[in-house]
């Protein structure tokens, strides 16, 4: 149904819906059990039909895959497990032909230890030559046998590894920093060579038509001079945790990097864009990255972390909009990605056995998605959320690959559970994910009924709800305006309007009792259990609707 026509005089990234493709788990065209770029190319029509504006692909560059590709050995080439550089180029063209923008992922905080720089550094005396591109620091204690400071790796354990002598494998008393896995040495952004190389890499892909980059660990590039102790206790930091203020994160010098990157992006026609993975302690600190000469957008993880609680959600939305607005930036809403528990499971109540009631979880997830897709700004969807996939919690230990699981000795399950390959069909060894017989992570049997095939054409399915929401959003000027207005509602209700040629009202019940709201024309509901009287609508718990005046 056509509602009205959105104006197109603002940059696309201010209101875009961007679909995150996790290439390992999206679609496997060559049958080796690992997703690949050809698999993505083959399914681009699915994304166009879903109605998203762009796709963001996680890293597929040459990598030993110790952190699923976030350990990059060569930023210019595609890892053979994903295909070839020609495939990446073909993907950009094919996506553009379907009116889809393409965002790649740049990993500037660290390289793989197999990167040519690190390999070359290992052949040089620590503290000399090319070691200046990494954080190579003399250890503390007698002969440097202790790490330089108390910093912890995000993945568990110390953030320093002692460098051994290349010739005799003896400890040198020098250490290199790795805020993630030991095979992901942090690069030193005080080095002009590091700055120049990353701008060269951005240019390399921009010249091939990439519309933008998601920036990995965007808040981490610059470390406090002198490497002071952080005082932090051992803990594994997740995106869904609060972020403490520490000397290894969110240092003022990082903003210079993005000012320079912004100039580079703006030098293209059309200008290219960035979306930062910015994990900082407050929305105010977050907004600093979004000043007009820095990044265009950054994921709003404060929103992702919000509980299923209407007052908390309202406060987070208001605070996010006000702080983003203070620097003229749009908000970038997100509920799931490859690092966090899928929101079907995260929002699910616990049952009496300590498990998750994912029946309620999926109702809440659908309602949460309708709220998110109606907020002013842009939104990211993570592959599989349009199918209502839950987190797979019971993967066998021996199949898990996440370094978080490995470095914590299994104390944290890590992130494999949200990375299980997508089910495309309700039958077959891998539910249509692979042209072969196995997938790199096993899929549970219940993926059959959640597959694309099983949901396609079923008006009550999660997939059809997303398709309808994205179509309505694309056709609505109200949904492209930068404003929303809260409407009167009870404590447990989210209710707001988006004003436009034809306004859209959004209402969601986050409480435990039915909620009555004034009648209007239904555009879309998260559940068939919503009921309509002449003068009112009844919203059962965990449901949301999009309405328009009659
Ligand atoms: C954030 C990425 O999203 C995550 O998957 C990765 O492990 C770390 N950065 C390190 O690159």
Coordinates of C-alpha atoms and ligand atoms in Angstrom, one line a residue:
X1 CA 0.0 0.0 0.0
X2 CA 1.4 3.4 -0.9
X3 CA 1.1 5.9 1.9
X4 CA 3.0 8.9 0.6
X5 CA 6.4 9.6 -0.8
X6 CA 9.5 10.2 1.3
X7 CA 11.6 13.1 0.4
X8 CA 15.0 12.2 -1.0
X9 CA 17.0 15.4 -0.1
X10 CA 18.9 13.9 2.8
X11 CA 21.9 11.5 2.6
X12 CA 20.8 7.9 2.4
X13 CA 22.6 6.9 5.6
X14 CA 20.5 9.1 7.8
X15 CA 17.4 6.9 7.5
X16 CA 18.7 3.6 5.9
X17 CA 17.9 0.1 7.1
X18 CA 21.1 -1.8 6.8
X19 CA 21.3 -5.6 6.9
X20 CA 24.3 -7.2 8.5
X21 CA 25.6 -10.1 6.5
X22 CA 27.9 -12.4 8.5
X23 CA 29.6 -14.0 5.5
X24 CA 30.6 -17.2 7.2
X25 CA 27.0 -18.0 8.0
X26 CA 24.9 -16.4 5.3
X27 CA 25.1 -18.8 2.3
X28 CA 27.7 -21.3 1.1
X29 CA 27.9 -21.6 -2.6
X30 CA 31.0 -23.8 -3.0
X31 CA 29.9 -26.5 -0.6
X32 CA 32.8 -26.4 1.9
X33 CA 30.5 -25.6 4.9
X34 CA 31.7 -22.0 5.2
X35 CA 29.6 -19.2 3.7
X36 CA 31.2 -17.2 0.9
X37 CA 30.8 -14.1 -1.2
X38 CA 29.3 -16.1 -4.1
X39 CA 26.6 -17.2 -1.6
X40 CA 25.9 -13.5 -0.8
X41 CA 25.8 -12.6 -4.5
X42 CA 23.3 -15.4 -5.1
X43 CA 21.0 -14.2 -2.3
X44 CA 21.1 -10.4 -3.1
X45 CA 17.6 -10.6 -4.6
X46 CA 16.4 -11.9 -1.2
X47 CA 17.7 -8.8 0.5
X48 CA 16.2 -6.5 -2.2
X49 CA 12.9 -8.2 -1.7
X50 CA 13.2 -7.9 2.1
X51 CA 13.3 -4.2 1.5
X52 CA 16.6 -3.1 3.1
X53 CA 18.6 -0.2 1.8
X54 CA 22.1 -1.5 2.3
X55 CA 24.2 -4.4 3.5
X56 CA 27.2 -4.5 5.8
X57 CA 29.5 -7.4 5.4
X58 CA 31.8 -8.5 8.3
X59 CA 35.5 -8.9 7.3
X60 CA 36.3 -11.4 4.6
X61 CA 39.9 -10.4 4.0
X62 CA 42.8 -12.8 4.1
X63 CA 43.1 -14.0 7.7
X64 CA 44.0 -17.0 9.8
X65 CA 40.5 -16.8 11.2
X66 CA 41.5 -16.9 14.8
X67 CA 38.7 -14.3 15.5
X68 CA 36.4 -15.1 12.5
X69 CA 38.2 -12.7 10.2
X70 CA 38.7 -9.8 12.7
X71 CA 42.4 -10.8 12.6
X72 CA 43.3 -9.4 9.2
X73 CA 46.5 -10.5 7.5
X74 CA 46.0 -8.6 4.3
X75 CA 43.4 -5.9 3.9
X76 CA 43.5 -5.8 0.1
X77 CA 42.6 -9.4 -0.7
X78 CA 39.7 -11.7 0.0
X79 CA 40.4 -14.8 2.0
X80 CA 40.2 -17.9 -0.3
X81 CA 37.6 -19.4 2.1
X82 CA 35.3 -16.6 1.0
X83 CA 36.2 -16.3 -2.6
X84 CA 38.3 -13.8 -4.6
X85 CA 38.8 -10.1 -4.9
X86 CA 36.9 -10.3 -8.2
X87 CA 33.9 -11.8 -6.2
X88 CA 34.0 -8.7 -3.9
X89 CA 34.0 -6.4 -6.9
X90 CA 31.2 -8.4 -8.5
X91 CA 29.2 -8.2 -5.3
X92 CA 29.4 -4.4 -5.2
X93 CA 28.2 -4.1 -8.8
X94 CA 25.4 -6.7 -8.3
X95 CA 24.2 -5.0 -5.1
X96 CA 24.2 -1.6 -6.8
X97 CA 22.2 -3.0 -9.7
X98 CA 19.5 -3.9 -7.1
X99 CA 19.7 -0.4 -5.5
X100 CA 21.5 -1.8 -2.4
X101 CA 24.4 0.1 -0.9
X102 CA 27.4 -1.9 0.3
X103 CA 29.4 -1.3 3.5
X104 CA 32.6 -3.2 4.3
X105 CA 34.3 -3.6 7.6
X106 CA 37.6 -2.1 8.4
X107 CA 39.7 -3.3 11.4
X108 CA 42.1 -0.5 12.3
X109 CA 42.8 -1.3 16.0
X110 CA 44.9 -4.5 15.3
X111 CA 46.2 -6.7 12.6
X112 CA 46.7 -10.4 12.6
X113 CA 50.0 -11.6 13.8
X114 CA 50.3 -13.1 10.3
X115 CA 50.2 -9.6 8.8
X116 CA 53.4 -8.7 6.9
X117 CA 54.2 -5.9 9.3
X118 CA 54.1 -8.1 12.4
X119 CA 56.0 -10.9 10.7
X120 CA 58.7 -8.4 9.7
X121 CA 58.8 -6.9 13.2
X122 CA 59.4 -10.4 14.7
X123 CA 62.7 -10.6 12.7
X124 CA 63.9 -7.3 14.2
X125 CA 65.1 -6.5 17.7
X126 CA 62.1 -5.4 19.9
X127 CA 61.9 -1.7 20.3
X128 CA 63.6 -1.0 17.0
X129 CA 62.5 -0.5 13.3
X130 CA 59.1 -1.6 12.3
X131 CA 58.1 -2.4 15.9
X132 CA 57.0 1.2 16.1
X133 CA 53.9 0.2 14.3
X134 CA 52.8 -1.9 17.3
X135 CA 52.8 -1.3 21.0
X136 CA 56.1 -2.9 21.8
X137 CA 56.9 -2.1 25.4
X138 CA 59.6 -3.1 27.9
X139 CA 58.2 -5.3 30.6
X140 CA 58.2 -4.5 34.3
X141 CA 60.1 -6.3 37.1
X142 CA 63.6 -7.6 36.9
X143 CA 64.6 -8.2 33.3
X144 CA 61.1 -7.3 32.1
X145 CA 59.7 -10.6 33.1
X146 CA 56.3 -9.1 34.1
X147 CA 53.9 -7.4 31.7
X148 CA 54.2 -3.6 31.3
X149 CA 50.9 -2.9 33.1
X150 CA 47.7 -4.6 34.3
X151 CA 45.6 -4.3 31.1
X152 CA 43.4 -7.2 30.4
X153 CA 42.4 -8.7 27.1
X154 CA 38.7 -8.2 26.2
X155 CA 38.7 -11.9 25.4
X156 CA 40.1 -12.9 28.9
X157 CA 43.6 -13.1 30.3
X158 CA 46.4 -10.5 30.0
X159 CA 46.6 -8.0 27.2
X160 CA 50.3 -8.5 26.8
X161 CA 52.4 -11.3 25.3
X162 CA 56.2 -11.4 25.8
X163 CA 58.2 -11.3 22.6
X164 CA 60.7 -14.1 22.2
X165 CA 64.0 -13.9 20.4
X166 CA 63.6 -15.0 16.8
X167 CA 66.9 -16.9 16.7
X168 CA 66.9 -18.8 20.1
X169 CA 63.3 -18.4 21.2
X170 CA 64.5 -16.9 24.5
X171 CA 62.2 -14.3 26.2
X172 CA 63.3 -10.7 25.4
X173 CA 61.8 -8.8 28.3
X174 CA 59.7 -6.8 25.7
X175 CA 56.0 -7.3 25.3
X176 CA 53.4 -6.5 22.7
X177 CA 49.9 -5.3 23.4
X178 CA 46.8 -7.2 22.2
X179 CA 43.5 -6.0 23.6
X180 CA 41.9 -9.0 22.0
X181 CA 43.5 -12.4 21.1
X182 CA 47.3 -12.8 21.3
X183 CA 47.2 -13.2 17.5
X184 CA 45.6 -9.7 17.2
X185 CA 48.5 -7.3 18.0
X186 CA 47.2 -3.7 18.5
X187 CA 48.7 -1.2 16.1
X188 CA 50.2 2.1 17.2
X189 CA 48.3 5.0 15.8
X190 CA 51.1 7.4 16.7
X191 CA 53.0 5.9 13.8
X192 CA 52.5 7.9 10.5
X193 CA 52.9 4.7 8.6
X194 CA 49.9 3.2 10.3
X195 CA 47.8 6.3 9.5
X196 CA 48.9 6.3 5.8
X197 CA 48.3 2.6 5.3
X198 CA 44.8 2.7 6.6
X199 CA 43.9 5.6 4.4
X200 CA 45.4 3.7 1.5
X201 CA 43.2 0.7 2.3
X202 CA 40.0 2.9 2.6
X203 CA 40.9 4.4 -0.8
X204 CA 41.5 1.0 -2.3
X205 CA 38.0 -0.2 -1.5
X206 CA 36.3 3.2 -2.0
X207 CA 37.8 3.2 -5.5
X208 CA 36.1 -0.1 -6.1
X209 CA 32.7 1.4 -5.3
X210 CA 32.2 0.6 -1.6
X211 CA 29.7 3.0 -0.2
X212 CA 31.0 3.0 3.4
X213 CA 32.8 1.2 6.2
X214 CA 31.8 -0.1 9.5
X215 CA 34.8 0.6 11.8
X216 CA 35.8 -2.1 14.2
X217 CA 36.7 -1.0 17.8
X218 CA 36.5 2.6 16.7
X219 CA 36.9 3.8 20.2
X220 CA 40.2 1.9 20.8
X221 CA 42.8 3.2 18.4
X222 CA 44.6 5.6 20.6
X223 CA 46.0 4.5 24.0
X224 CA 47.0 6.7 27.0
X225 CA 50.7 7.7 26.7
X226 CA 52.9 5.9 29.2
X227 CA 50.5 2.9 29.5
X228 CA 49.2 3.6 33.0
X229 CA 47.6 0.8 35.0
X230 CA 43.8 0.6 34.5
X231 CA 43.0 -1.0 37.9
X232 CA 40.5 -3.2 36.0
X233 CA 39.7 -6.6 37.4
X234 CA 39.7 -9.7 35.2
X235 CA 36.5 -9.8 33.2
X236 CA 35.3 -10.5 29.7
X237 CA 33.8 -7.3 28.3
X238 CA 30.8 -7.8 26.1
X239 CA 28.9 -5.2 24.0
X240 CA 26.0 -5.7 26.3
X241 CA 28.0 -4.7 29.4
X242 CA 28.4 -1.2 30.7
X243 CA 31.7 0.3 29.5
X244 CA 34.1 1.6 32.1
X245 CA 36.4 4.6 31.5
X246 CA 39.9 3.1 31.1
X247 CA 43.2 4.3 29.7
X248 CA 43.1 1.9 26.7
X249 CA 39.8 3.2 25.4
X250 CA 38.1 6.4 24.1
X251 CA 41.2 8.6 24.2
X252 CA 40.9 12.2 22.8
X253 CA 43.5 11.6 20.1
X254 CA 41.2 9.1 18.3
X255 CA 39.1 12.0 17.0
X256 CA 41.9 13.3 14.8
X257 CA 42.0 10.0 13.0
X258 CA 38.3 10.3 12.1
X259 CA 38.6 13.9 11.0
X260 CA 41.1 12.8 8.5
X261 CA 39.0 9.8 7.4
X262 CA 36.0 12.1 7.0
X263 CA 37.9 14.3 4.6
X264 CA 38.8 11.3 2.6
X265 CA 35.2 10.0 2.5
X266 CA 33.9 13.5 1.5
X267 CA 36.4 13.7 -1.4
X268 CA 34.3 11.1 -3.3
X269 CA 31.2 11.6 -5.4
X270 CA 28.9 10.5 -4.0
X271 CA 30.5 10.9 -0.5
X272 CA 31.2 7.7 1.3
X273 CA 30.1 7.0 4.9
X274 CA 31.3 5.5 8.2
X275 CA 29.5 3.7 11.0
X276 CA 31.7 3.3 14.1
X277 CA 31.6 0.5 16.6
X278 CA 31.9 3.0 19.5
X279 CA 31.7 1.4 22.9
X280 CA 32.0 4.2 25.4
X281 CA 30.6 5.0 28.9
X282 CA 27.9 7.5 28.1
X283 CA 25.7 8.8 25.2
X284 CA 27.6 12.1 25.5
X285 CA 31.0 10.5 24.9
X286 CA 29.4 8.6 22.0
X287 CA 28.2 11.8 20.4
X288 CA 31.7 13.2 20.3
X289 CA 32.4 10.6 17.5
X290 CA 29.5 12.0 15.5
X291 CA 30.5 15.6 15.3
X292 CA 30.0 16.9 11.8
X293 CA 33.6 16.5 10.8
X294 CA 34.0 13.0 12.2
X295 CA 31.9 9.8 11.7
X296 CA 28.5 9.9 10.1
X297 CA 26.9 7.3 12.3
X298 CA 27.8 4.9 15.2
X299 CA 25.9 2.0 16.6
X300 CA 23.7 2.9 19.6
X301 CA 24.7 0.1 22.0
X302 CA 23.0 1.9 24.9
X303 CA 19.8 1.1 23.1
X304 CA 20.8 -2.5 22.4
X305 CA 21.4 -2.9 26.2
X306 CA 18.0 -1.6 27.2
X307 CA 15.8 -4.0 29.2
X308 CA 12.2 -5.0 28.3
X309 CA 10.9 -2.2 30.4
X310 CA 9.0 0.8 29.0
X311 CA 10.3 3.6 31.2
X312 CA 13.9 2.4 30.7
X313 CA 13.3 2.2 26.9
X314 CA 11.7 5.7 26.7
X315 CA 14.5 7.2 28.7
X316 CA 17.1 5.6 26.5
X317 CA 15.4 6.7 23.3
X318 CA 15.0 10.3 24.5
X319 CA 18.6 10.5 25.8
X320 CA 19.9 9.0 22.5
X321 CA 17.9 11.4 20.3
X322 CA 18.9 14.5 22.3
X323 CA 22.6 13.6 22.4
X324 CA 22.8 12.7 18.7
X325 CA 20.9 15.8 17.9
X326 CA 23.3 18.0 19.8
X327 CA 25.9 17.2 17.1
X328 CA 23.4 17.0 14.2
X329 CA 23.8 13.2 13.8
X330 CA 21.1 10.6 13.3
X331 CA 20.6 7.8 15.8
X332 CA 21.7 4.3 14.6
X333 CA 19.4 1.8 16.3
X334 CA 20.4 -1.9 16.6
X335 CA 19.1 -4.9 18.5
X336 CA 21.3 -7.8 17.5
X337 CA 24.7 -8.4 15.8
X338 CA 27.4 -11.1 15.6
X339 CA 28.7 -10.3 19.1
X340 CA 25.6 -10.4 21.3
X341 CA 22.9 -12.9 22.2
X342 CA 20.1 -12.7 19.6
X343 CA 17.3 -10.5 20.9
X344 CA 14.8 -13.3 20.8
X345 CA 16.8 -14.9 23.6
X346 CA 18.0 -11.7 25.3
X347 CA 14.5 -10.4 25.7
X348 CA 13.0 -13.8 26.7
X349 CA 11.9 -14.3 30.4
X350 CA 13.6 -17.1 32.2
X351 CA 11.5 -20.2 32.8
X352 CA 11.3 -22.3 36.0
X353 CA 14.3 -24.5 34.9
X354 CA 16.6 -21.5 34.3
X355 CA 16.1 -21.7 30.6
X356 CA 14.7 -19.0 28.3
X357 CA 11.0 -18.9 27.3
X358 CA 11.7 -18.2 23.7
X359 CA 8.0 -18.4 22.8
X360 CA 7.6 -15.1 24.7
X361 CA 11.1 -14.1 23.5
X362 CA 10.0 -14.1 19.9
X363 CA 6.9 -12.1 20.6
X364 CA 8.9 -9.5 22.4
X365 CA 11.6 -9.5 19.7
X366 CA 8.9 -8.9 17.0
X367 CA 7.4 -6.0 19.0
X368 CA 10.9 -4.6 19.7
X369 CA 11.8 -4.7 16.0
X370 CA 8.6 -2.8 15.2
X371 CA 9.5 -0.2 17.8
X372 CA 13.0 0.1 16.4
X373 CA 12.1 0.3 12.8
X374 CA 9.7 3.2 13.6
X375 CA 12.3 5.3 15.4
X376 CA 13.8 8.3 13.6
X377 CA 17.3 7.6 12.2
X378 CA 18.8 4.5 10.7
X379 CA 18.6 0.9 11.9
X380 CA 20.8 -2.2 11.5
X381 CA 19.3 -5.7 11.2
X382 CA 21.4 -8.8 11.9
X383 CA 20.9 -11.7 9.5
X384 CA 18.4 -14.2 10.8
X385 CA 16.5 -11.7 13.0
X386 CA 14.0 -11.4 10.2
X387 CA 13.4 -15.1 10.7
X388 CA 13.0 -14.8 14.5
X389 CA 16.1 -17.0 15.1
X390 CA 17.0 -17.5 18.8
X391 CA 20.5 -17.8 20.2
X392 CA 21.7 -21.4 19.9
X393 CA 22.9 -22.1 23.4
X394 CA 23.6 -25.8 23.3
X395 CA 26.4 -26.1 20.7
X396 CA 28.8 -28.9 21.5
X397 CA 32.0 -27.5 23.1
X398 CA 34.2 -29.2 20.5
X399 CA 32.4 -27.3 17.7
X400 CA 32.8 -23.8 19.3
X401 CA 35.3 -21.6 17.6
X402 CA 35.0 -18.2 19.4
X403 CA 38.3 -17.1 21.1
X404 CA 36.2 -15.9 23.9
X405 CA 35.1 -19.5 24.7
X406 CA 38.7 -20.6 24.3
X407 CA 40.5 -17.9 26.3
X408 CA 38.1 -18.1 29.2
X409 CA 38.4 -21.9 29.3
X410 CA 34.6 -22.2 28.5
X411 CA 33.6 -19.9 31.4
X412 CA 31.9 -17.7 28.8
X413 CA 30.0 -19.5 26.0
X414 CA 31.2 -16.7 23.7
X415 CA 29.4 -15.7 20.5
X416 CA 29.1 -18.8 18.3
X417 CA 25.4 -19.2 19.3
X418 CA 24.4 -16.1 17.3
X419 CA 26.6 -17.1 14.4
X420 CA 24.9 -20.4 13.4
X421 CA 24.4 -20.6 9.6
X422 CA 21.0 -19.4 8.3
X423 CA 18.3 -21.9 7.4
X424 CA 17.0 -21.2 3.8
X425 CA 14.9 -24.3 3.3
X426 CA 13.0 -26.5 5.7
X427 CA 14.7 -29.7 4.5
X428 CA 18.3 -30.8 3.6
X429 CA 21.4 -31.4 5.6
X430 CA 22.1 -27.7 6.2
X431 CA 18.6 -26.3 5.6
X432 CA 19.8 -24.9 2.2
X433 CA 22.8 -23.0 3.7
X434 CA 25.4 -25.1 1.9
X435 CA 25.5 -26.8 -1.4
X436 CA 27.5 -29.4 0.5
X437 CA 26.5 -31.6 3.4
X438 CA 27.7 -29.8 6.5
X439 CA 27.9 -26.4 8.0
X440 CA 30.9 -25.0 10.0
X441 CA 28.6 -24.8 13.1
X442 CA 25.8 -27.3 13.5
X443 CA 22.2 -26.1 13.1
X444 CA 19.4 -27.2 15.5
X445 CA 16.5 -29.2 14.1
X446 CA 14.0 -26.5 14.9
X447 CA 15.7 -24.3 12.2
X448 CA 13.5 -26.2 9.7
X449 CA 10.3 -24.4 10.8
X450 CA 12.2 -21.0 11.0
X451 CA 13.6 -21.3 7.5
X452 CA 13.0 -18.7 4.8
X453 CA 11.0 -21.3 2.8
X454 CA 8.8 -22.1 5.7
X455 CA 7.9 -18.5 6.4
X456 CA 7.7 -17.2 2.9
X457 CA 4.1 -16.2 2.1
X458 CA 2.8 -16.9 5.6
X459 CA 1.2 -13.6 6.7
X460 CA 1.8 -14.4 10.4
X461 CA 5.5 -15.2 10.0
X462 CA 8.3 -13.0 11.3
X463 CA 9.7 -12.8 7.8
X464 CA 6.5 -11.3 6.3
X465 CA 6.2 -8.9 9.3
X466 CA 9.7 -7.5 8.5
X467 CA 9.0 -7.3 4.8
X468 CA 5.8 -5.4 5.4
X469 CA 7.5 -3.1 8.0
X470 CA 10.3 -2.3 5.6
X471 CA 7.9 -1.6 2.7
X472 CA 5.8 0.7 4.8
X473 CA 8.8 2.5 6.1
X474 CA 10.3 3.0 2.6
X475 CA 7.0 4.5 1.4
X476 CA 6.4 6.8 4.3
X477 CA 7.5 10.4 4.6
X478 CA 6.7 10.3 8.3
X479 CA 9.2 7.5 8.8
X480 CA 11.9 9.6 7.2
X481 CA 11.4 12.7 9.2
X482 CA 13.9 13.3 12.0
X483 CA 11.3 13.7 14.7
X484 CA 8.9 11.7 16.9
X485 CA 6.4 12.8 19.5
X486 CA 5.4 10.8 22.6
X487 CA 1.7 10.2 23.1
X488 CA -0.1 9.8 26.4
X489 CA 0.2 6.2 27.6
X490 CA 0.4 4.1 30.7
X491 CA 3.6 3.2 32.5
X492 CA 4.2 0.0 30.6
X493 CA 3.4 1.4 27.2
X494 CA 5.6 2.8 24.4
X495 CA 3.4 5.1 22.3
X496 CA 4.6 7.7 19.9
X497 CA 3.7 9.3 16.6
X498 CA 5.8 10.0 13.5
X499 CA 4.3 13.1 11.8
X500 CA 4.2 13.3 8.0
X501 CA 1.8 13.7 5.1
X502 CA 0.2 10.7 6.7
X503 CA 1.3 10.2 10.3
X504 CA 2.1 6.8 11.7
X505 CA 1.4 6.0 15.4
X506 CA 3.4 3.2 17.1
X507 CA 2.1 1.5 20.2
X508 CA 3.7 -1.3 22.2
X509 CA 2.7 -3.1 25.4
X510 CA 5.7 -4.1 27.5
X511 CA 3.7 -4.9 30.6
X512 CA 1.8 -8.0 31.8
X513 CA -1.8 -6.8 31.4
X514 CA -3.8 -5.9 28.2
X515 CA -3.6 -2.3 27.2
X516 CA -6.5 -0.3 25.6
X517 CA -5.6 2.4 23.1
X518 CA -7.9 4.6 20.8
X519 CA -8.9 3.0 17.6
X520 CA -7.2 3.8 14.3
X521 CA -6.4 2.0 11.0
X522 CA -4.0 -0.9 11.5
X523 CA -1.0 -0.8 9.2
X524 CA 0.9 -3.6 10.8
X525 CA 0.9 -5.7 14.0
X526 CA 3.6 -7.8 15.6
X527 CA 0.9 -10.5 16.5
X528 CA -2.5 -11.6 15.4
X529 CA -3.6 -11.5 19.0
X530 CA -4.2 -7.7 18.8
X531 CA -8.0 -7.1 18.7
X532 CA -10.1 -4.2 17.4
X533 CA -13.4 -2.7 18.7
X534 CA -15.2 0.3 17.2
X535 CA -13.6 2.8 19.5
X536 CA -10.5 1.0 20.8
X537 CA -7.7 -1.5 20.2
X538 CA -6.6 -4.1 22.7
X539 CA -2.9 -4.8 22.8
X540 CA -2.0 -8.0 24.7
X541 CA 1.3 -8.1 26.5
X542 CA 4.4 -8.2 24.3
X543 CA 2.8 -6.8 21.2
X544 CA 3.2 -3.7 19.0
X545 CA 1.3 -2.1 16.2
X546 CA 1.7 0.6 13.6
X547 CA -1.5 2.6 13.1
X548 CA -2.6 5.5 11.0
X549 CA -5.5 7.9 11.5
X550 CA -8.8 6.6 9.9
Ligands
LIG1 C1 34.4 -6.2 17.5 C2 33.9 -7.2 16.6 O1 32.6 -7.0 16.3 C3 34.2 -8.5 17.2 O2 33.5 -9.6 16.5 C4 35.7 -8.7 17.3 O3 36.0 -9.9 17.9 C5 36.4 -7.6 18.0 N1 35.9 -6.3 17.6 C6 37.8 -7.6 17.7 O4 38.1 -7.2 16.4

